[in-house]
Structures are given as structure tokens and as C-alpha cells.
């Protein structure tokens, strides 16, 4: 049996991000650098890779994982201040990522924030077509592919 894996490449200011599967590129947000993609099943994802030093909370004297935690606190506080419910789902200090979500009153936005050398990876799944477990597995695999 032969498996063919398609990789969709996204160019960011800080390098390329590889995404498995077939995706249609939608748009890129100027402020966050997030590029949105959609597959044939209507699943929407977003990917961004930005230099750590470009964020106001970044501390060069802290570990990569501590900075990932600062990223999570910074971003999740923004949503809390705007009256959205947020929840941390999972963290992995060894591989340096946090998975969390907020609900935009329509769907859960499930994020993985992680560290990749001098950059933060910001990965998102936005769909009701997948279970939360499937979203988490997809994000973890996407992160491993780009770490």
C-alpha cells in the first residue's frame, strides 16, 4: 500500500510553514501574520510564524517554554478582556507548546502556540466538523512538522 501525503507550503516573513493535505489559501492578516486556509470539507485553519522578539511580552532571559506561556497569557487576556471565554486545554513543556481555545459565540477557536527556534508558531483550527480531540491531534502533528 502506498500513501501520498500532500504538503501545502505557506510563505511567512520568518520562513515557510508546511501544512499536510490540500488547502485553499484565503487571506493573510497584516497585524498577526496569520494566513487562513480552507479544505474541501470546510475546515478552516490559520498559521503564523513570527519572530519572538517582535512581541511586547518577550523576555530573552526566559526559556522558550516560559515565553510560550507568556504568549498564551498575553493573547488569552485579550480575549478575556473582550468578554470571550478562554480555556487552556493542554501544555507540553518538553516540546514547548500550549493548546488553548476561546469561543467567539459561534465556534471554538482551538490554538497551538509553540516555539520554533527564534520564532513563535501560532496555529489555529476553526470548525465544528472535527471533534476537539481531532483538532488537538491535527495541531500537534502540524507543530511537529514545523518545529
PDB file of C-alpha atoms in Angstrom:
ATOM      1  CA  UNK A   1       0.000   0.000   0.000  1.00  0.00           C
ATOM      2  CA  UNK A   2       1.314   3.452  -0.928  1.00  0.00           C
ATOM      3  CA  UNK A   3       0.300   6.638   0.850  1.00  0.00           C
ATOM      4  CA  UNK A   4       0.727  10.000  -0.796  1.00  0.00           C
ATOM      5  CA  UNK A   5       0.947  12.977   1.528  1.00  0.00           C
ATOM      6  CA  UNK A   6       0.379  16.405   0.068  1.00  0.00           C
ATOM      7  CA  UNK A   7       2.193  19.290   1.720  1.00  0.00           C
ATOM      8  CA  UNK A   8       0.912  22.803   1.207  1.00  0.00           C
ATOM      9  CA  UNK A   9       3.612  25.443   1.733  1.00  0.00           C
ATOM     10  CA  UNK A  10       2.848  28.853   3.248  1.00  0.00           C
ATOM     11  CA  UNK A  11       5.422  31.622   2.998  1.00  0.00           C
ATOM     12  CA  UNK A  12       5.706  33.806   6.086  1.00  0.00           C
ATOM     13  CA  UNK A  13       8.032  36.691   6.890  1.00  0.00           C
ATOM     14  CA  UNK A  14      10.022  34.261   9.048  1.00  0.00           C
ATOM     15  CA  UNK A  15      10.156  31.248   6.708  1.00  0.00           C
ATOM     16  CA  UNK A  16       7.858  28.590   5.317  1.00  0.00           C
ATOM     17  CA  UNK A  17       5.182  26.606   7.147  1.00  0.00           C
ATOM     18  CA  UNK A  18       4.276  23.161   5.819  1.00  0.00           C
ATOM     19  CA  UNK A  19       0.651  22.029   6.072  1.00  0.00           C
ATOM     20  CA  UNK A  20      -0.373  18.440   5.237  1.00  0.00           C
ATOM     21  CA  UNK A  21      -3.314  17.968   2.888  1.00  0.00           C
ATOM     22  CA  UNK A  22      -4.983  20.019   0.193  1.00  0.00           C
ATOM     23  CA  UNK A  23      -5.903  23.563   1.186  1.00  0.00           C
ATOM     24  CA  UNK A  24      -7.132  26.715  -0.498  1.00  0.00           C
ATOM     25  CA  UNK A  25      -5.387  29.860   0.720  1.00  0.00           C
ATOM     26  CA  UNK A  26      -7.916  32.501   1.796  1.00  0.00           C
ATOM     27  CA  UNK A  27      -6.207  35.596   3.216  1.00  0.00           C
ATOM     28  CA  UNK A  28      -3.368  36.819   5.432  1.00  0.00           C
ATOM     29  CA  UNK A  29      -3.905  39.208   8.339  1.00  0.00           C
ATOM     30  CA  UNK A  30      -1.348  42.022   8.271  1.00  0.00           C
ATOM     31  CA  UNK A  31      -1.213  42.558  12.038  1.00  0.00           C
ATOM     32  CA  UNK A  32      -0.849  38.928  13.183  1.00  0.00           C
ATOM     33  CA  UNK A  33       0.674  37.439  10.036  1.00  0.00           C
ATOM     34  CA  UNK A  34      -1.925  34.651  10.207  1.00  0.00           C
ATOM     35  CA  UNK A  35      -2.670  33.013   6.868  1.00  0.00           C
ATOM     36  CA  UNK A  36      -6.097  31.380   6.672  1.00  0.00           C
ATOM     37  CA  UNK A  37      -6.698  28.181   4.707  1.00  0.00           C
ATOM     38  CA  UNK A  38      -9.782  26.089   3.972  1.00  0.00           C
ATOM     39  CA  UNK A  39     -10.062  22.466   2.829  1.00  0.00           C
ATOM     40  CA  UNK A  40     -12.780  20.789   0.746  1.00  0.00           C
ATOM     41  CA  UNK A  41     -14.642  19.783   3.931  1.00  0.00           C
ATOM     42  CA  UNK A  42     -14.949  23.417   5.040  1.00  0.00           C
ATOM     43  CA  UNK A  43     -12.359  23.129   7.823  1.00  0.00           C
ATOM     44  CA  UNK A  44     -10.606  26.465   8.364  1.00  0.00           C
ATOM     45  CA  UNK A  45      -7.114  26.674   9.804  1.00  0.00           C
ATOM     46  CA  UNK A  46      -4.708  29.559  10.252  1.00  0.00           C
ATOM     47  CA  UNK A  47      -0.929  29.515  10.561  1.00  0.00           C
ATOM     48  CA  UNK A  48       1.562  32.204  11.546  1.00  0.00           C
ATOM     49  CA  UNK A  49       5.260  32.260  12.327  1.00  0.00           C
ATOM     50  CA  UNK A  50       6.687  35.456  13.788  1.00  0.00           C
ATOM     51  CA  UNK A  51       9.957  36.434  15.484  1.00  0.00           C
ATOM     52  CA  UNK A  52       9.724  36.129  19.263  1.00  0.00           C
ATOM     53  CA  UNK A  53      11.499  39.441  19.745  1.00  0.00           C
ATOM     54  CA  UNK A  54       8.689  41.272  17.903  1.00  0.00           C
ATOM     55  CA  UNK A  55       6.230  40.654  20.769  1.00  0.00           C
ATOM     56  CA  UNK A  56       5.964  43.105  23.689  1.00  0.00           C
ATOM     57  CA  UNK A  57       5.957  40.355  26.351  1.00  0.00           C
ATOM     58  CA  UNK A  58       9.062  38.503  25.067  1.00  0.00           C
ATOM     59  CA  UNK A  59      11.856  38.081  27.633  1.00  0.00           C
ATOM     60  CA  UNK A  60      15.210  36.992  26.224  1.00  0.00           C
ATOM     61  CA  UNK A  61      16.339  35.788  29.668  1.00  0.00           C
ATOM     62  CA  UNK A  62      13.431  33.300  29.919  1.00  0.00           C
ATOM     63  CA  UNK A  63      13.236  29.783  28.460  1.00  0.00           C
ATOM     64  CA  UNK A  64      11.423  29.116  25.199  1.00  0.00           C
ATOM     65  CA  UNK A  65       8.559  27.450  27.060  1.00  0.00           C
ATOM     66  CA  UNK A  66       8.262  30.330  29.549  1.00  0.00           C
ATOM     67  CA  UNK A  67       7.921  32.669  26.572  1.00  0.00           C
ATOM     68  CA  UNK A  68       5.258  30.401  25.041  1.00  0.00           C
ATOM     69  CA  UNK A  69       3.366  30.687  28.344  1.00  0.00           C
ATOM     70  CA  UNK A  70       3.743  34.482  28.210  1.00  0.00           C
ATOM     71  CA  UNK A  71       2.362  34.403  24.646  1.00  0.00           C
ATOM     72  CA  UNK A  72      -0.653  32.405  25.832  1.00  0.00           C
ATOM     73  CA  UNK A  73      -1.311  34.769  28.768  1.00  0.00           C
ATOM     74  CA  UNK A  74      -0.940  37.836  26.544  1.00  0.00           C
ATOM     75  CA  UNK A  75      -3.301  36.569  23.831  1.00  0.00           C
ATOM     76  CA  UNK A  76      -5.870  34.875  26.068  1.00  0.00           C
ATOM     77  CA  UNK A  77      -6.088  38.010  28.250  1.00  0.00           C
ATOM     78  CA  UNK A  78      -7.017  39.996  25.147  1.00  0.00           C
ATOM     79  CA  UNK A  79      -9.980  37.683  24.551  1.00  0.00           C
ATOM     80  CA  UNK A  80     -10.978  37.680  28.236  1.00  0.00           C
ATOM     81  CA  UNK A  81     -10.923  41.496  28.271  1.00  0.00           C
ATOM     82  CA  UNK A  82     -13.302  41.385  25.296  1.00  0.00           C
ATOM     83  CA  UNK A  83     -15.703  39.094  27.198  1.00  0.00           C
ATOM     84  CA  UNK A  84     -14.822  35.824  25.496  1.00  0.00           C
ATOM     85  CA  UNK A  85     -14.419  32.619  27.491  1.00  0.00           C
ATOM     86  CA  UNK A  86     -10.958  31.056  27.213  1.00  0.00           C
ATOM     87  CA  UNK A  87      -9.654  27.705  28.402  1.00  0.00           C
ATOM     88  CA  UNK A  88      -6.237  26.078  28.455  1.00  0.00           C
ATOM     89  CA  UNK A  89      -6.541  22.547  27.097  1.00  0.00           C
ATOM     90  CA  UNK A  90      -3.027  21.145  27.241  1.00  0.00           C
ATOM     91  CA  UNK A  91       0.583  22.151  27.709  1.00  0.00           C
ATOM     92  CA  UNK A  92       3.821  20.344  26.967  1.00  0.00           C
ATOM     93  CA  UNK A  93       6.953  21.934  28.444  1.00  0.00           C
ATOM     94  CA  UNK A  94       9.264  19.363  26.854  1.00  0.00           C
ATOM     95  CA  UNK A  95       8.143  20.090  23.286  1.00  0.00           C
ATOM     96  CA  UNK A  96       7.345  23.739  24.138  1.00  0.00           C
ATOM     97  CA  UNK A  97       3.693  24.270  23.261  1.00  0.00           C
ATOM     98  CA  UNK A  98       0.328  25.203  24.757  1.00  0.00           C
ATOM     99  CA  UNK A  99      -3.063  24.297  23.295  1.00  0.00           C
ATOM    100  CA  UNK A 100      -5.957  26.525  24.278  1.00  0.00           C
ATOM    101  CA  UNK A 101      -9.271  27.802  22.995  1.00  0.00           C
ATOM    102  CA  UNK A 102     -11.748  30.613  23.084  1.00  0.00           C
ATOM    103  CA  UNK A 103     -15.314  30.680  21.816  1.00  0.00           C
ATOM    104  CA  UNK A 104     -16.344  33.538  19.501  1.00  0.00           C
ATOM    105  CA  UNK A 105     -20.041  32.885  20.228  1.00  0.00           C
ATOM    106  CA  UNK A 106     -20.192  30.675  17.113  1.00  0.00           C
ATOM    107  CA  UNK A 107     -17.363  28.139  17.306  1.00  0.00           C
ATOM    108  CA  UNK A 108     -14.374  27.211  19.425  1.00  0.00           C
ATOM    109  CA  UNK A 109     -11.106  28.603  18.095  1.00  0.00           C
ATOM    110  CA  UNK A 110      -8.508  25.993  19.108  1.00  0.00           C
ATOM    111  CA  UNK A 111      -4.929  27.294  19.086  1.00  0.00           C
ATOM    112  CA  UNK A 112      -1.494  25.807  19.499  1.00  0.00           C
ATOM    113  CA  UNK A 113       1.181  28.320  20.478  1.00  0.00           C
ATOM    114  CA  UNK A 114       4.680  26.908  20.250  1.00  0.00           C
ATOM    115  CA  UNK A 115       8.352  27.684  19.913  1.00  0.00           C
ATOM    116  CA  UNK A 116      10.384  27.090  16.749  1.00  0.00           C
ATOM    117  CA  UNK A 117      13.932  28.415  17.075  1.00  0.00           C
ATOM    118  CA  UNK A 118      13.691  32.239  17.182  1.00  0.00           C
ATOM    119  CA  UNK A 119      10.005  32.253  16.230  1.00  0.00           C
ATOM    120  CA  UNK A 120       6.620  31.607  17.733  1.00  0.00           C
ATOM    121  CA  UNK A 121       4.262  29.328  15.823  1.00  0.00           C
ATOM    122  CA  UNK A 122       0.599  30.288  16.098  1.00  0.00           C
ATOM    123  CA  UNK A 123      -1.623  27.506  14.727  1.00  0.00           C
ATOM    124  CA  UNK A 124      -5.430  27.527  14.723  1.00  0.00           C
ATOM    125  CA  UNK A 125      -8.299  25.176  13.839  1.00  0.00           C
ATOM    126  CA  UNK A 126     -11.763  26.707  13.423  1.00  0.00           C
ATOM    127  CA  UNK A 127     -14.519  24.204  12.619  1.00  0.00           C
ATOM    128  CA  UNK A 128     -17.408  22.200  14.020  1.00  0.00           C
ATOM    129  CA  UNK A 129     -16.622  19.399  11.543  1.00  0.00           C
ATOM    130  CA  UNK A 130     -13.932  17.916  13.818  1.00  0.00           C
ATOM    131  CA  UNK A 131     -14.073  16.830  17.444  1.00  0.00           C
ATOM    132  CA  UNK A 132     -11.853  18.677  19.899  1.00  0.00           C
ATOM    133  CA  UNK A 133      -9.589  15.598  20.075  1.00  0.00           C
ATOM    134  CA  UNK A 134      -9.169  15.603  16.289  1.00  0.00           C
ATOM    135  CA  UNK A 135      -8.332  19.325  16.352  1.00  0.00           C
ATOM    136  CA  UNK A 136      -5.693  18.733  19.026  1.00  0.00           C
ATOM    137  CA  UNK A 137      -4.107  15.828  17.131  1.00  0.00           C
ATOM    138  CA  UNK A 138      -4.039  17.883  13.924  1.00  0.00           C
ATOM    139  CA  UNK A 139      -2.411  20.846  15.706  1.00  0.00           C
ATOM    140  CA  UNK A 140       0.189  18.648  17.425  1.00  0.00           C
ATOM    141  CA  UNK A 141       1.117  16.980  14.123  1.00  0.00           C
ATOM    142  CA  UNK A 142       1.261  20.340  12.332  1.00  0.00           C
ATOM    143  CA  UNK A 143       3.526  21.674  15.078  1.00  0.00           C
ATOM    144  CA  UNK A 144       5.860  18.653  14.899  1.00  0.00           C
ATOM    145  CA  UNK A 145       6.092  19.102  11.128  1.00  0.00           C
ATOM    146  CA  UNK A 146       7.222  22.721  11.538  1.00  0.00           C
ATOM    147  CA  UNK A 147       9.155  22.736  14.850  1.00  0.00           C
TER     148      UNK A 147
END
